[in-house]
Amino acid sequence: MRFLHTADWHIGKKLHGYDLLEDQSYIIDQIIDLAEEQSVDAIIIAGDLYDRTVPAVDAVKCLNEKIAKINLEKKFPLLAISGNHDSPTRLETGSPWFKNTQFYLTTSIEESIEPIEFSDTQFFLLPYFEPIEARLFFDEKITTIAEGVTRVLQEMKQYFDSTKKQVLVTHFFVAGSSQTDSETKIQVGGLDSVPTTAFEGFDYVALGHLHANTALNHERIRYSGSPLKFSLSEITNEKGVYIVDTQKDQQHFYPLRPKRDLQQYTASFETLLDPAFYRQVDREAFLHFTLTDRAVIPNMMNQLRRVYPRILSVERQNGRTVSKKNLTLADEEDPQRVIAHFYKEMTGEPLNEQQQKWLTGLTAGGEKEREKSCSQEN
Amino acid sequence: MRFLHTADWHIGKKLHGYDLLEDQSYIIDQIIDLAEEQSVDAIIIAGDLYDRTVPAVDAVKCLNEKIAKINLEKKFPLLAISGNHDSPTRLETGSPWFKNTQFYLTTSIEESIEPIEFSDTQFFLLPYFEPIEARLFFDEKITTIAEGVTRVLQEMKQYFDSTKKQVLVTHFFVAGSSQTDSETKIQVGGLDSVPTTAFEGFDYVALGHLHANTALNHERIRYSGSPLKFSLSEITNEKGVYIVDTQKDQQHFYPLRPKRDLQQYTASFETLLDPAFYRQVDREAFLHFTLTDRAVIPNMMNQLRRVYPRILSVERQNGRTVSKKNLTLADEEDPQRVIAHFYKEMTGEPLNEQQQKWLTGLTAGGEKEREKSCSQEN
């Protein structure tokens, strides 16, 4: 059995306000092409098909088209689960009919326990769930994700056929993994991470949730990573999919080539606008610039955008925000930045003008309060 | 061929703020029971399956369960189209797989033109569309719904098999129909209504959109009406479905019994709270009261709600709002009422407390303006 393992498509996600739908459509087509070239027996999507529980209508159209292409047009068996970004109920629409053509989409603990068998392999499809769901399902005092997952896997093991391989498809934070900035944190203080020891007995664990394929260093337990870079912290990440051969016990990572890459440059404003420089650069890419200038540059963004249409952010090398850390962590001294950063991290979009105004109004009020209390103290 | 014709389920609709999901689930189950008792060969839903383009997750769960029950559990062929309340893209999720089990769900002009054949009958499934969609599809200067529908039907007629009956399933306002207050108006000044003559050649036209089965008085062109009463103006409407026999050329209307009916009473406040009266009344119903009292009654609604949990509205027989017309039309002298009424008509929900506050603030400002300009005129 040879299958392709991908995850975290996040269809409908925006990158600093830029629509990624075209990039997502392009990269999924590339995944399908690879599956054909490599003649895999099935495709696995380990959760977070959508970026939001209520995806925009264009995102729905895109996923509908891609799953129909994979399963109905190209005739690949398809195994998928819901992730923490998907609405189980919305995503499962149509799923009772999908089984007819070997498309198995699992969105609840209940459906996950019995395996789906293909030739030499038993697939167990365990979607993301909250501890309360496991508690209700088993009617036992389950309080953490680790306890919930362990309990579900215990049930699954009753169905293990020793003449076959066992593959688990799931979507959680596994202890010891490293994170990027584009993942929604689902564990607090390490309580809701799943230890790798929970997965003993499985020949391969196809994970979703973390966006770097290198997030966990384990031979049989792997994140495929997202097919696209979703944050500046993933800029050096190689994006791709795994193709797993259960017979030969091999896993190979196949890199993908995005329609538009995410890149960063450090240069002076003058250099950036110099044809000798920008001719060497992929101007269509999503770009982050670090300016070496110290002087104020009037109308800077507008000038840069005429050359580079997809600028994610521009920072000053010599300003307060020069360090790598500050590319992603807000300066905690400035409440406006902290809030704006938090908003962007949660929604993927910057504050709009109206929100910025409210925020300025609010924090200006706070400043006054602070000044008042300071003067009283003095 | 015998089929059941229903429409306008509007799953997720609220009635004056009351959730109808339980009532909708109940009435759909009754429709399925009737289909079984009557051994129909197929079930037709003529649009507006949902009440909103982005239905709430509970509404999605409800429709998913009902269509699976009809088509997969009870094995009825199912023919459905999107209405003006449905999002074609969201609704069509899964539809390429549905055909395997004779569930045909059409959401675009393109899919509507070729018939679906069952024994002696050709079914044409034409979803609601805007004139611009017909214009783009045919690349012709189509400006009204009537032109669009006529053009599509012309295409369909090429597929007519003279040895078979032709049934059209569609979702428009047909000229000469009478409306209730719970339908969203899709025609302006009669321009966007479809004349009955457009449907010549069809043996039966199964319509959705208008909520009274009596909306159009025509032997072969019928609205099934909604399965539930969705406004006070439908209070005397009998709700049900048609069962159509194409062989015998017969159509019978079968009434449905709602879980909770919509009723109205005219009485004094004292009478309404009198056990001798309320024991005779279905207290679980959705109720509209017309009070005969003239005096102010403190804490009126709270007292009434302790006896009748689902009061839609209470009016004074002797007040300004006594006439039948005013049950549904806002008093145009009071801008607050006009806006609140419009909001409720559009969303099915009353203004919440915060909205009411804003509105009061806004119109209070307007009142002041008006007073000022009046005093200037004087």
PDB file of N, CA and C in Angstrom, chain B residues 326-331 336-346 351:
ATOM      1  N   ASN B 326     -52.514  46.096  10.013  1.00  0.00           N
ATOM      2  CA  ASN B 326     -51.467  46.514  10.924  1.00  0.00           C
ATOM      3  C   ASN B 326     -50.834  45.379  11.704  1.00  0.00           C
ATOM      4  N   LEU B 327     -51.424  44.198  11.582  1.00  0.00           N
ATOM      5  CA  LEU B 327     -50.772  43.056  12.201  1.00  0.00           C
ATOM      6  C   LEU B 327     -49.425  42.823  11.539  1.00  0.00           C
ATOM      7  N   THR B 328     -49.314  43.221  10.291  1.00  0.00           N
ATOM      8  CA  THR B 328     -48.086  42.929   9.562  1.00  0.00           C
ATOM      9  C   THR B 328     -47.401  44.175   9.031  1.00  0.00           C
ATOM     10  N   LEU B 329     -48.148  45.222   8.813  1.00  0.00           N
ATOM     11  CA  LEU B 329     -47.531  46.439   8.296  1.00  0.00           C
ATOM     12  C   LEU B 329     -47.273  47.402   9.444  1.00  0.00           C
ATOM     13  N   ALA B 330     -46.067  47.942   9.488  1.00  0.00           N
ATOM     14  CA  ALA B 330     -45.743  48.852  10.580  1.00  0.00           C
ATOM     15  C   ALA B 330     -46.472  50.179  10.385  1.00  0.00           C
ATOM     16  N   ASP B 331     -46.747  50.819  11.503  1.00  0.00           N
ATOM     17  CA  ASP B 331     -47.353  52.142  11.476  1.00  0.00           C
ATOM     18  C   ASP B 331     -46.308  53.122  10.956  1.00  0.00           C
ATOM     19  N   GLN B 336     -39.366  54.248  14.419  1.00  0.00           N
ATOM     20  CA  GLN B 336     -38.820  53.119  15.184  1.00  0.00           C
ATOM     21  C   GLN B 336     -39.541  51.822  14.837  1.00  0.00           C
ATOM     22  N   ARG B 337     -40.862  51.904  14.742  1.00  0.00           N
ATOM     23  CA  ARG B 337     -41.624  50.691  14.429  1.00  0.00           C
ATOM     24  C   ARG B 337     -41.339  50.231  13.012  1.00  0.00           C
ATOM     25  N   VAL B 338     -41.238  51.202  12.082  1.00  0.00           N
ATOM     26  CA  VAL B 338     -40.975  50.843  10.683  1.00  0.00           C
ATOM     27  C   VAL B 338     -39.662  50.079  10.590  1.00  0.00           C
ATOM     28  N   ILE B 339     -38.626  50.618  11.266  1.00  0.00           N
ATOM     29  CA  ILE B 339     -37.305  49.981  11.197  1.00  0.00           C
ATOM     30  C   ILE B 339     -37.327  48.623  11.883  1.00  0.00           C
ATOM     31  N   ALA B 340     -37.934  48.552  13.061  1.00  0.00           N
ATOM     32  CA  ALA B 340     -37.992  47.285  13.796  1.00  0.00           C
ATOM     33  C   ALA B 340     -38.746  46.240  12.980  1.00  0.00           C
ATOM     34  N   HIS B 341     -39.816  46.684  12.311  1.00  0.00           N
ATOM     35  CA  HIS B 341     -40.614  45.764  11.512  1.00  0.00           C
ATOM     36  C   HIS B 341     -39.815  45.274  10.313  1.00  0.00           C
ATOM     37  N   PHE B 342     -39.110  46.206   9.665  1.00  0.00           N
ATOM     38  CA  PHE B 342     -38.304  45.851   8.500  1.00  0.00           C
ATOM     39  C   PHE B 342     -37.225  44.843   8.903  1.00  0.00           C
ATOM     40  N   TYR B 343     -36.568  45.127  10.046  1.00  0.00           N
ATOM     41  CA  TYR B 343     -35.510  44.238  10.517  1.00  0.00           C
ATOM     42  C   TYR B 343     -36.056  42.831  10.749  1.00  0.00           C
ATOM     43  N   LYS B 344     -37.228  42.789  11.396  1.00  0.00           N
ATOM     44  CA  LYS B 344     -37.819  41.486  11.701  1.00  0.00           C
ATOM     45  C   LYS B 344     -38.213  40.755  10.425  1.00  0.00           C
ATOM     46  N   GLU B 345     -38.718  41.521   9.459  1.00  0.00           N
ATOM     47  CA  GLU B 345     -39.139  40.893   8.203  1.00  0.00           C
ATOM     48  C   GLU B 345     -37.936  40.302   7.474  1.00  0.00           C
ATOM     49  N   MET B 346     -36.824  41.030   7.517  1.00  0.00           N
ATOM     50  CA  MET B 346     -35.629  40.586   6.788  1.00  0.00           C
ATOM     51  C   MET B 346     -34.911  39.442   7.495  1.00  0.00           C
ATOM     52  N   LEU B 351     -35.349  43.121  17.054  1.00  0.00           N
ATOM     53  CA  LEU B 351     -34.135  43.824  17.454  1.00  0.00           C
ATOM     54  C   LEU B 351     -33.746  43.385  18.853  1.00  0.00           C
TER      55      LEU B 351
END
